[in-house]
């Protein structure tokens, strides 16, 4: 039975301090890189969500020792290419595109066929974007349904380094090839459209031979296989993608204020802050500091009742890719028309989010103009929701659930939102934190 969240009242004004769950991108990368290092690595504040647990379960199946404690997690790595391969292994990436794509990079030397499966949502997403470059290293892939999970990978003992052009602005594709480079002799060269750079920062911190040349649109990355990766501890900061829901909640609430402590504000991730600020949101970054190449800060948000529409520059798309649903909600309450373009990638996520974003706004009574890769939103600062709204059958996309919850609490109306458990992919404490803020 699907669990349903019912919301019939707007949130009261609040003034609170919160901590959000750990960064998902960093948690998954830590798990996968620690699996290739030598000896004991520890991560504190690691995100204990279904996506990350699926990553831990996957490396366990590949012979890596994992211990989970209340506040931290330990991995005892077996060195580079140290997976213990067995016949008939199946790895289940569940809902996680990041896990499914990144781990394939580490499997290109598997002597046996390994099956990679995913849940219903992940099995609708394209995997050729990553199996094509990994084939060039020498791995072989077998699909049942064209370019969709489940697939099988058979590695090669004579992998060769490649030159790769990443042209979608996908950090998953870039990182998967970077991980393959860890177990491939020679120099792998990547020309990648700008996207989140956590893998690069971790490689640098771990002294893995990496050279990066940045131009305006592309990064040129050269990687050589390291001899060894040292075990490493990591204190995972809060996730900006999870914070974004509370940033918009506060922005759209009356007379409210929120401090979110200890969030990763890596410049390649904070498109949401840039966009909301351009729209007139009151957001400031406090107590900024550096941690192992990443930037961290506290985020202070105050309500703003005069947001204005935005013609969003596409250069910001990649740095806000997981935040567009919640940005669309802000645009629905802004004065004037907002326009977001070149966003075809948004329909390639856990659900077709460009379509779903538009659909939810329409249910709320907000007019949109939708194309295959763009949306125009006709903002209504005084929006009143007149019809009851039911959100269901959205492939359990965690971000659809959270966006709908914030919409209900800030715009009012009567809402029934199905699949409460969807938040467990990325932000298990979402509703618990919400209760702390919304004391009604
Ligand atoms: C991620 C990259 C993004 C993002 C996903 C996490 C990552 O996907 O949507 O939630 O950790 O590398 P793409 O690289 O496919 O854009």
Short mmCIF file of C-alpha atoms and ligand atoms in Angstrom, two decimals:
data_model
loop_
_atom_site.label_atom_id
_atom_site.label_comp_id
_atom_site.label_asym_id
_atom_site.label_seq_id
_atom_site.Cartn_x
_atom_site.Cartn_y
_atom_site.Cartn_z
CA UNK A 1 0.00 0.00 0.00
CA UNK A 2 1.27 3.36 -0.97
CA UNK A 3 1.52 5.80 1.92
CA UNK A 4 -0.26 9.08 1.36
CA UNK A 5 0.51 12.55 2.70
CA UNK A 6 -2.50 14.79 3.15
CA UNK A 7 -2.03 18.55 3.48
CA UNK A 8 -4.99 20.92 3.95
CA UNK A 9 -3.32 23.95 5.52
CA UNK A 10 -0.59 26.40 4.69
CA UNK A 11 2.44 26.55 6.95
CA UNK A 12 2.56 29.20 9.72
CA UNK A 13 5.47 31.61 9.87
CA UNK A 14 8.63 30.14 11.40
CA UNK A 15 12.13 31.00 12.52
CA UNK A 16 14.29 27.87 12.73
CA UNK A 17 17.70 26.30 12.36
CA UNK A 18 18.03 22.92 10.61
CA UNK A 19 20.58 20.43 9.30
CA UNK A 20 19.71 18.50 6.13
CA UNK A 21 20.90 14.98 5.26
CA UNK A 22 24.35 14.41 3.72
CA UNK A 23 25.15 15.13 0.07
CA UNK A 24 24.07 12.24 -2.18
CA UNK A 25 26.65 12.80 -4.93
CA UNK A 26 29.50 12.89 -2.42
CA UNK A 27 28.18 9.92 -0.43
CA UNK A 28 28.02 7.65 -3.49
CA UNK A 29 31.42 8.82 -4.73
CA UNK A 30 32.96 8.21 -1.31
CA UNK A 31 31.61 4.64 -1.27
CA UNK A 32 32.88 3.82 -4.74
CA UNK A 33 36.32 5.41 -4.38
CA UNK A 34 36.84 3.98 -0.87
CA UNK A 35 36.15 0.56 -2.41
CA UNK A 36 39.23 1.06 -4.62
CA UNK A 37 41.52 2.35 -1.88
CA UNK A 38 43.77 0.39 0.44
CA UNK A 39 42.48 -0.22 3.95
CA UNK A 40 40.03 1.44 6.27
CA UNK A 41 38.09 4.56 5.20
CA UNK A 42 35.40 6.21 7.35
CA UNK A 43 32.62 8.62 6.40
CA UNK A 44 30.69 10.68 8.92
CA UNK A 45 27.28 12.12 8.14
CA UNK A 46 27.08 9.88 5.08
CA UNK A 47 23.58 9.97 3.59
CA UNK A 48 21.81 6.78 4.70
CA UNK A 49 19.25 6.81 1.90
CA UNK A 50 18.20 3.95 -0.36
CA UNK A 51 20.50 5.14 -3.16
CA UNK A 52 23.56 5.11 -0.92
CA UNK A 53 22.62 1.85 0.80
CA UNK A 54 22.30 0.33 -2.70
CA UNK A 55 25.88 1.52 -3.35
CA UNK A 56 27.11 -0.10 -0.12
CA UNK A 57 25.26 -3.34 -0.94
CA UNK A 58 26.76 -3.36 -4.44
CA UNK A 59 30.37 -3.12 -3.29
CA UNK A 60 29.67 -5.74 -0.59
CA UNK A 61 28.58 -8.12 -3.36
CA UNK A 62 31.90 -7.39 -5.02
CA UNK A 63 33.80 -8.58 -1.96
CA UNK A 64 34.38 -5.27 -0.15
CA UNK A 65 33.91 -5.12 3.63
CA UNK A 66 31.38 -2.54 4.80
CA UNK A 67 30.30 -1.69 8.34
CA UNK A 68 27.44 0.65 9.10
CA UNK A 69 27.22 2.40 12.46
CA UNK A 70 24.70 4.93 13.76
CA UNK A 71 26.67 8.03 12.81
CA UNK A 72 29.23 6.76 10.38
CA UNK A 73 30.20 4.08 7.94
CA UNK A 74 33.43 2.14 7.37
CA UNK A 75 34.75 0.56 4.19
CA UNK A 76 37.83 -1.62 3.97
CA UNK A 77 39.04 -1.22 0.41
CA UNK A 78 40.90 -3.90 -1.49
CA UNK A 79 42.99 -1.58 -3.64
CA UNK A 80 42.56 -0.55 -7.26
CA UNK A 81 40.59 -3.12 -9.26
CA UNK A 82 40.33 -5.13 -6.03
CA UNK A 83 36.77 -6.36 -6.49
CA UNK A 84 36.31 -10.10 -5.96
CA UNK A 85 34.35 -11.22 -8.98
CA UNK A 86 32.06 -14.22 -8.92
CA UNK A 87 29.91 -15.88 -11.56
CA UNK A 88 26.22 -14.89 -11.81
CA UNK A 89 26.46 -11.66 -9.84
CA UNK A 90 23.57 -9.21 -9.97
CA UNK A 91 23.96 -5.65 -8.79
CA UNK A 92 20.84 -3.64 -8.12
CA UNK A 93 21.19 0.13 -8.48
CA UNK A 94 17.51 0.49 -7.45
CA UNK A 95 16.50 4.13 -8.11
CA UNK A 96 19.99 5.53 -8.53
CA UNK A 97 21.25 6.67 -11.93
CA UNK A 98 24.43 7.88 -10.27
CA UNK A 99 25.19 4.46 -8.78
CA UNK A 100 24.19 2.53 -11.91
CA UNK A 101 26.33 4.63 -14.21
CA UNK A 102 29.35 5.24 -11.96
CA UNK A 103 29.79 1.65 -10.87
CA UNK A 104 29.90 0.43 -14.49
CA UNK A 105 33.14 2.37 -14.88
CA UNK A 106 34.71 0.23 -12.16
CA UNK A 107 33.49 -3.03 -13.72
CA UNK A 108 35.17 -2.80 -17.14
CA UNK A 109 37.64 -5.52 -16.15
CA UNK A 110 35.15 -8.03 -14.79
CA UNK A 111 36.12 -11.53 -15.97
CA UNK A 112 32.48 -12.67 -15.73
CA UNK A 113 29.22 -11.21 -16.92
CA UNK A 114 27.65 -9.03 -14.21
CA UNK A 115 24.01 -8.09 -14.37
CA UNK A 116 22.99 -4.53 -13.50
CA UNK A 117 19.33 -4.03 -12.60
CA UNK A 118 17.30 -1.07 -11.38
CA UNK A 119 13.79 -0.19 -10.24
CA UNK A 120 10.94 0.76 -12.56
CA UNK A 121 12.08 4.37 -12.84
CA UNK A 122 15.76 3.57 -13.50
CA UNK A 123 14.76 0.90 -16.03
CA UNK A 124 13.18 3.63 -18.16
CA UNK A 125 16.39 5.69 -18.33
CA UNK A 126 19.02 5.64 -21.07
CA UNK A 127 22.21 3.71 -20.38
CA UNK A 128 23.77 3.92 -23.85
CA UNK A 129 25.12 7.32 -22.82
CA UNK A 130 27.55 5.44 -20.63
CA UNK A 131 27.87 2.00 -22.22
CA UNK A 132 29.05 3.60 -25.52
CA UNK A 133 32.18 5.19 -24.02
CA UNK A 134 32.84 2.17 -21.77
CA UNK A 135 32.71 -0.12 -24.84
CA UNK A 136 35.59 1.89 -26.26
CA UNK A 137 37.69 0.91 -23.22
CA UNK A 138 37.02 -2.71 -24.23
CA UNK A 139 34.02 -3.77 -22.11
CA UNK A 140 31.06 -5.56 -23.71
CA UNK A 141 27.42 -4.86 -22.93
CA UNK A 142 24.30 -6.94 -23.44
CA UNK A 143 20.85 -5.39 -23.24
CA UNK A 144 17.49 -7.13 -23.09
CA UNK A 145 15.65 -3.94 -24.06
CA UNK A 146 17.50 -1.43 -26.15
CA UNK A 147 19.68 0.83 -23.98
CA UNK A 148 17.63 0.12 -20.86
CA UNK A 149 18.29 -1.85 -17.69
CA UNK A 150 18.67 -4.67 -16.97
CA UNK A 151 21.98 -5.01 -18.79
CA UNK A 152 25.01 -7.26 -18.44
CA UNK A 153 28.62 -6.14 -18.59
CA UNK A 154 31.54 -8.37 -19.50
CA UNK A 155 34.88 -6.74 -18.91
CA UNK A 156 38.18 -7.15 -20.67
CA UNK A 157 41.65 -7.93 -19.34
CA UNK A 158 43.23 -5.67 -21.94
CA UNK A 159 41.34 -2.41 -21.49
CA UNK A 160 42.68 0.61 -23.37
CA UNK A 161 42.49 4.26 -22.38
CA UNK A 162 40.23 6.48 -24.47
CA UNK A 163 39.52 10.03 -25.56
CA UNK A 164 35.96 10.95 -24.66
CA UNK A 165 33.70 13.89 -25.46
CA UNK A 166 30.98 14.42 -22.84
CA UNK A 167 28.54 16.76 -24.49
CA UNK A 168 25.41 16.65 -22.33
CA UNK A 169 26.80 18.30 -19.20
CA UNK A 170 26.32 15.00 -17.36
CA UNK A 171 28.50 14.47 -14.31
CA UNK A 172 27.40 10.85 -14.20
CA UNK A 173 28.86 10.15 -17.65
CA UNK A 174 32.02 12.14 -16.93
CA UNK A 175 32.54 10.41 -13.58
CA UNK A 176 31.91 6.94 -14.91
CA UNK A 177 34.68 7.42 -17.48
CA UNK A 178 36.91 8.91 -14.77
CA UNK A 179 36.34 5.79 -12.65
CA UNK A 180 37.16 3.56 -15.62
CA UNK A 181 40.40 5.56 -15.99
CA UNK A 182 41.36 4.49 -12.45
CA UNK A 183 41.70 0.88 -13.58
CA UNK A 184 43.02 1.49 -17.10
CA UNK A 185 46.70 1.88 -18.01
CA UNK A 186 47.76 5.02 -19.86
CA UNK A 187 46.14 8.42 -20.14
CA UNK A 188 42.36 8.88 -20.43
CA UNK A 189 41.39 12.28 -21.84
CA UNK A 190 37.95 13.78 -21.36
CA UNK A 191 36.49 16.93 -22.88
CA UNK A 192 33.43 17.54 -20.73
CA UNK A 193 30.73 20.16 -20.83
CA UNK A 194 30.53 21.85 -17.42
CA UNK A 195 28.88 19.74 -14.71
CA UNK A 196 29.33 19.06 -11.01
CA UNK A 197 33.00 18.41 -10.26
CA UNK A 198 33.01 16.34 -7.04
CA UNK A 199 34.89 13.46 -8.69
CA UNK A 200 37.64 15.81 -9.88
CA UNK A 201 37.99 17.35 -6.41
CA UNK A 202 38.19 13.94 -4.76
CA UNK A 203 40.78 12.72 -7.29
CA UNK A 204 42.88 15.82 -6.58
CA UNK A 205 42.57 15.42 -2.82
CA UNK A 206 43.62 11.76 -3.12
CA UNK A 207 46.61 12.69 -5.31
CA UNK A 208 45.32 10.59 -8.20
CA UNK A 209 47.18 11.88 -11.30
CA UNK A 210 44.66 14.32 -12.80
CA UNK A 211 45.16 17.46 -14.90
CA UNK A 212 42.31 19.85 -15.58
CA UNK A 213 42.21 22.74 -18.01
CA UNK A 214 39.10 24.86 -17.81
CA UNK A 215 37.56 26.88 -20.60
CA UNK A 216 34.25 28.72 -20.51
CA UNK A 217 32.06 25.81 -21.65
CA UNK A 218 34.27 22.73 -21.36
CA UNK A 219 36.74 21.19 -18.96
CA UNK A 220 39.64 19.18 -20.40
CA UNK A 221 40.55 16.41 -17.99
CA UNK A 222 43.51 14.03 -18.26
CA UNK A 223 43.77 11.10 -15.88
CA UNK A 224 46.50 8.50 -15.47
CA UNK A 225 46.01 5.29 -13.58
CA UNK A 226 47.28 5.72 -10.00
CA UNK A 227 49.47 3.04 -8.41
CA UNK A 228 47.45 3.13 -5.23
CA UNK A 229 44.66 5.14 -3.61
CA UNK A 230 45.09 5.87 0.07
CA UNK A 231 42.21 5.13 2.41
CA UNK A 232 40.47 8.34 3.42
CA UNK A 233 38.00 9.68 5.95
CA UNK A 234 35.35 12.15 4.91
CA UNK A 235 32.88 14.35 6.73
CA UNK A 236 29.99 14.60 4.25
CA UNK A 237 28.37 18.07 4.21
CA UNK A 238 24.64 18.69 3.80
CA UNK A 239 23.08 18.37 0.34
CA UNK A 240 22.22 21.60 -1.51
CA UNK A 241 19.63 19.66 -3.54
CA UNK A 242 17.80 18.71 -0.33
CA UNK A 243 18.29 22.23 1.09
CA UNK A 244 16.65 23.70 -2.03
CA UNK A 245 13.19 22.52 -0.93
CA UNK A 246 13.54 24.36 2.38
CA UNK A 247 15.04 27.41 0.66
CA UNK A 248 11.91 27.76 -1.48
CA UNK A 249 9.62 26.88 1.45
CA UNK A 250 11.06 29.81 3.41
CA UNK A 251 11.11 32.16 0.42
CA UNK A 252 7.41 31.57 -0.26
CA UNK A 253 6.26 31.58 3.40
CA UNK A 254 5.21 34.74 5.26
CA UNK A 255 7.53 36.41 7.78
CA UNK A 256 9.81 33.43 8.09
CA UNK A 257 13.49 32.81 8.49
CA UNK A 258 15.58 29.65 8.23
CA UNK A 259 19.23 28.84 8.80
CA UNK A 260 20.48 25.62 7.16
CA UNK A 261 23.78 24.60 8.69
CA UNK A 262 26.76 23.08 6.96
CA UNK A 263 25.74 22.72 3.32
CA UNK A 264 27.97 21.90 0.35
CA UNK A 265 27.94 25.03 -1.82
CA UNK A 266 30.29 23.77 -4.54
CA UNK A 267 29.98 26.44 -7.30
CA UNK A 268 29.00 23.72 -9.81
CA UNK A 269 25.92 22.95 -7.67
CA UNK A 270 24.48 26.31 -6.64
CA UNK A 271 22.57 27.33 -9.76
CA UNK A 272 19.44 27.23 -7.59
CA UNK A 273 20.79 30.01 -5.37
CA UNK A 274 21.86 32.13 -8.34
CA UNK A 275 18.47 31.69 -10.04
CA UNK A 276 16.36 32.35 -6.94
CA UNK A 277 18.46 35.41 -6.06
CA UNK A 278 17.96 36.79 -9.58
CA UNK A 279 14.22 36.34 -8.95
CA UNK A 280 14.48 38.38 -5.76
CA UNK A 281 14.88 35.72 -3.06
CA UNK A 282 16.74 36.69 0.11
CA UNK A 283 19.47 34.13 0.51
CA UNK A 284 22.88 34.66 2.09
CA UNK A 285 25.83 32.36 2.61
CA UNK A 286 27.33 32.56 6.10
CA UNK A 287 30.48 31.13 7.61
CA UNK A 288 31.98 29.98 4.29
CA UNK A 289 34.85 27.54 4.52
CA UNK A 290 36.76 24.98 2.46
CA UNK A 291 36.84 21.25 3.03
CA UNK A 292 39.03 19.02 0.86
CA UNK A 293 38.45 21.20 -2.16
CA UNK A 294 34.68 21.54 -1.55
CA UNK A 295 33.07 24.78 -0.34
CA UNK A 296 30.76 24.63 2.65
CA UNK A 297 28.59 27.25 4.32
CA UNK A 298 25.48 27.92 6.35
CA UNK A 299 22.57 29.26 4.30
CA UNK A 300 20.30 31.94 5.69
CA UNK A 301 16.94 32.45 3.97
CA UNK A 302 14.27 35.06 4.65
CA UNK A 303 10.77 35.21 3.16
CA UNK A 304 10.28 37.28 0.09
CA UNK A 305 6.82 38.24 -1.12
CA UNK A 306 7.88 40.00 -4.29
CA UNK A 307 9.63 37.46 -6.48
CA UNK A 308 9.84 38.33 -10.15
CA UNK A 309 9.93 36.06 -13.19
CA UNK A 310 13.21 35.08 -14.84
CA UNK A 311 14.46 34.36 -18.33
CA UNK A 312 16.83 31.72 -17.04
CA UNK A 313 20.25 31.61 -18.75
CA UNK A 314 20.89 28.04 -19.98
CA UNK A 315 24.48 28.19 -18.70
CA UNK A 316 22.94 27.66 -15.27
CA UNK A 317 21.08 24.49 -16.26
CA UNK A 318 23.70 21.95 -15.25
CA UNK A 319 24.37 23.57 -11.87
CA UNK A 320 20.65 23.51 -11.02
CA UNK A 321 19.63 20.31 -12.80
CA UNK A 322 18.11 18.60 -9.75
CA UNK A 323 16.43 21.78 -8.50
CA UNK A 324 14.25 22.80 -11.45
CA UNK A 325 11.02 21.36 -10.06
CA UNK A 326 11.26 23.52 -6.98
CA UNK A 327 12.47 26.51 -9.04
CA UNK A 328 9.33 26.10 -11.22
CA UNK A 329 7.25 26.41 -8.06
CA UNK A 330 9.00 29.69 -7.18
CA UNK A 331 8.32 30.88 -10.75
CA UNK A 332 4.62 29.98 -10.35
CA UNK A 333 4.42 32.45 -7.44
CA UNK A 334 6.55 35.15 -9.08
CA UNK A 335 5.29 38.27 -10.84
CA UNK A 336 5.53 37.94 -14.63
CA UNK A 337 6.53 35.19 -17.02
CA UNK A 338 9.49 32.89 -16.45
CA UNK A 339 11.25 31.02 -19.23
CA UNK A 340 13.52 27.98 -18.87
CA UNK A 341 15.08 26.53 -22.02
CA UNK A 342 17.46 23.85 -23.35
CA UNK A 343 16.21 21.56 -20.62
CA UNK A 344 15.67 18.29 -22.52
CA UNK A 345 17.83 16.52 -19.89
CA UNK A 346 15.14 17.21 -17.30
CA UNK A 347 12.90 14.62 -18.94
CA UNK A 348 15.69 12.03 -18.52
CA UNK A 349 15.58 12.00 -14.72
CA UNK A 350 13.82 9.74 -12.19
CA UNK A 351 10.60 10.82 -13.91
CA UNK A 352 10.10 13.11 -16.93
CA UNK A 353 10.40 16.16 -14.68
CA UNK A 354 9.90 18.87 -17.27
CA UNK A 355 6.51 17.34 -18.13
CA UNK A 356 5.62 16.63 -14.52
CA UNK A 357 6.60 20.12 -13.36
CA UNK A 358 4.27 21.61 -15.95
CA UNK A 359 1.48 19.17 -15.10
CA UNK A 360 1.60 19.97 -11.37
CA UNK A 361 1.57 23.73 -12.00
CA UNK A 362 -1.44 23.26 -14.31
CA UNK A 363 -3.27 21.30 -11.60
CA UNK A 364 -2.60 24.26 -9.31
CA UNK A 365 -4.21 26.60 -11.84
CA UNK A 366 -0.96 28.06 -13.17
CA UNK A 367 -0.64 28.45 -16.94
CA UNK A 368 2.44 27.01 -18.67
CA UNK A 369 3.69 26.61 -22.23
CA UNK A 370 5.62 23.40 -22.56
CA UNK A 371 7.85 22.15 -25.38
CA UNK A 372 10.19 19.16 -25.57
CA UNK A 373 12.96 21.14 -23.94
CA UNK A 374 11.52 24.34 -22.49
CA UNK A 375 8.80 25.75 -20.30
CA UNK A 376 7.18 29.15 -19.91
CA UNK A 377 5.50 29.74 -16.58
CA UNK A 378 2.91 32.49 -16.16
CA UNK A 379 3.43 33.47 -12.53
CA UNK A 380 0.59 34.29 -10.15
CA UNK A 381 1.77 35.97 -6.94
CA UNK A 382 -1.79 35.82 -5.53
CA UNK A 383 -2.46 32.24 -6.57
CA UNK A 384 -5.44 30.56 -4.89
CA UNK A 385 -5.83 26.84 -5.39
CA UNK A 386 -9.49 26.09 -5.99
CA UNK A 387 -9.58 22.40 -6.85
CA UNK A 388 -8.36 19.47 -4.74
CA UNK A 389 -5.05 18.11 -6.02
CA UNK A 390 -3.98 14.46 -6.16
CA UNK A 391 -0.38 13.60 -7.04
CA UNK A 392 0.14 9.95 -7.93
CA UNK A 393 1.75 7.58 -10.44
CA UNK A 394 4.84 9.71 -10.79
CA UNK A 395 7.33 6.80 -10.75
CA UNK A 396 7.94 7.55 -7.06
CA UNK A 397 10.22 10.43 -8.03
CA UNK A 398 11.42 11.75 -4.65
CA UNK A 399 11.71 15.29 -5.96
CA UNK A 400 8.14 15.33 -7.30
CA UNK A 401 6.96 14.33 -3.83
CA UNK A 402 8.99 17.04 -2.09
CA UNK A 403 8.05 19.75 -4.59
CA UNK A 404 4.37 18.88 -4.15
CA UNK A 405 4.69 19.03 -0.36
CA UNK A 406 6.26 22.51 -0.52
CA UNK A 407 3.60 23.64 -3.01
CA UNK A 408 0.84 22.49 -0.66
CA UNK A 409 2.39 24.19 2.38
CA UNK A 410 3.03 27.51 0.62
CA UNK A 411 0.09 27.83 -1.80
CA UNK A 412 -2.68 26.19 0.22
CA UNK A 413 -5.49 24.06 -1.17
CA UNK A 414 -6.32 20.43 -0.46
CA UNK A 415 -3.59 18.01 -1.42
CA UNK A 416 -3.27 14.24 -1.44
CA UNK A 417 0.28 13.21 -2.30
CA UNK A 418 0.95 9.50 -2.84
CA UNK A 419 4.16 7.53 -2.25
CA UNK A 420 5.51 9.20 0.85
CA UNK A 421 8.31 6.59 0.90
CA UNK A 422 9.79 8.06 -2.28
CA UNK A 423 11.84 10.49 -0.13
CA UNK A 424 13.94 7.55 1.04
CA UNK A 425 15.97 7.70 -2.20
CA UNK A 426 17.64 10.98 -1.37
CA UNK A 427 16.29 12.61 1.79
CA UNK A 428 14.88 10.19 4.39
CA UNK A 429 14.57 12.94 7.04
CA UNK A 430 12.56 15.31 4.82
CA UNK A 431 9.25 14.93 6.68
CA UNK A 432 10.88 14.78 10.12
CA UNK A 433 12.63 18.11 9.47
CA UNK A 434 9.39 19.51 8.04
CA UNK A 435 7.60 18.63 11.28
CA UNK A 436 10.23 20.54 13.23
CA UNK A 437 9.45 23.63 11.11
CA UNK A 438 5.72 23.13 10.67
CA UNK A 439 4.59 22.62 14.24
CA UNK A 440 0.90 22.45 13.28
C1 LIG B 1 24.60 13.43 -10.36
C2 LIG B 1 24.53 14.02 -11.58
C3 LIG B 1 23.28 14.51 -12.19
C4 LIG B 1 22.16 14.59 -11.18
C5 LIG B 1 22.11 13.40 -10.27
C6 LIG B 1 23.41 13.25 -9.51
C7 LIG B 1 25.91 12.97 -9.86
O1 LIG B 1 22.88 13.65 -13.24
O2 LIG B 1 20.92 14.75 -11.81
O3 LIG B 1 21.05 13.53 -9.33
O4 LIG B 1 26.05 12.71 -8.64
O5 LIG B 1 26.84 12.87 -10.67
P1 LIG B 1 23.48 13.80 -14.73
O6 LIG B 1 24.93 13.69 -14.61
O7 LIG B 1 22.90 12.67 -15.53
O8 LIG B 1 22.99 15.13 -15.22
#
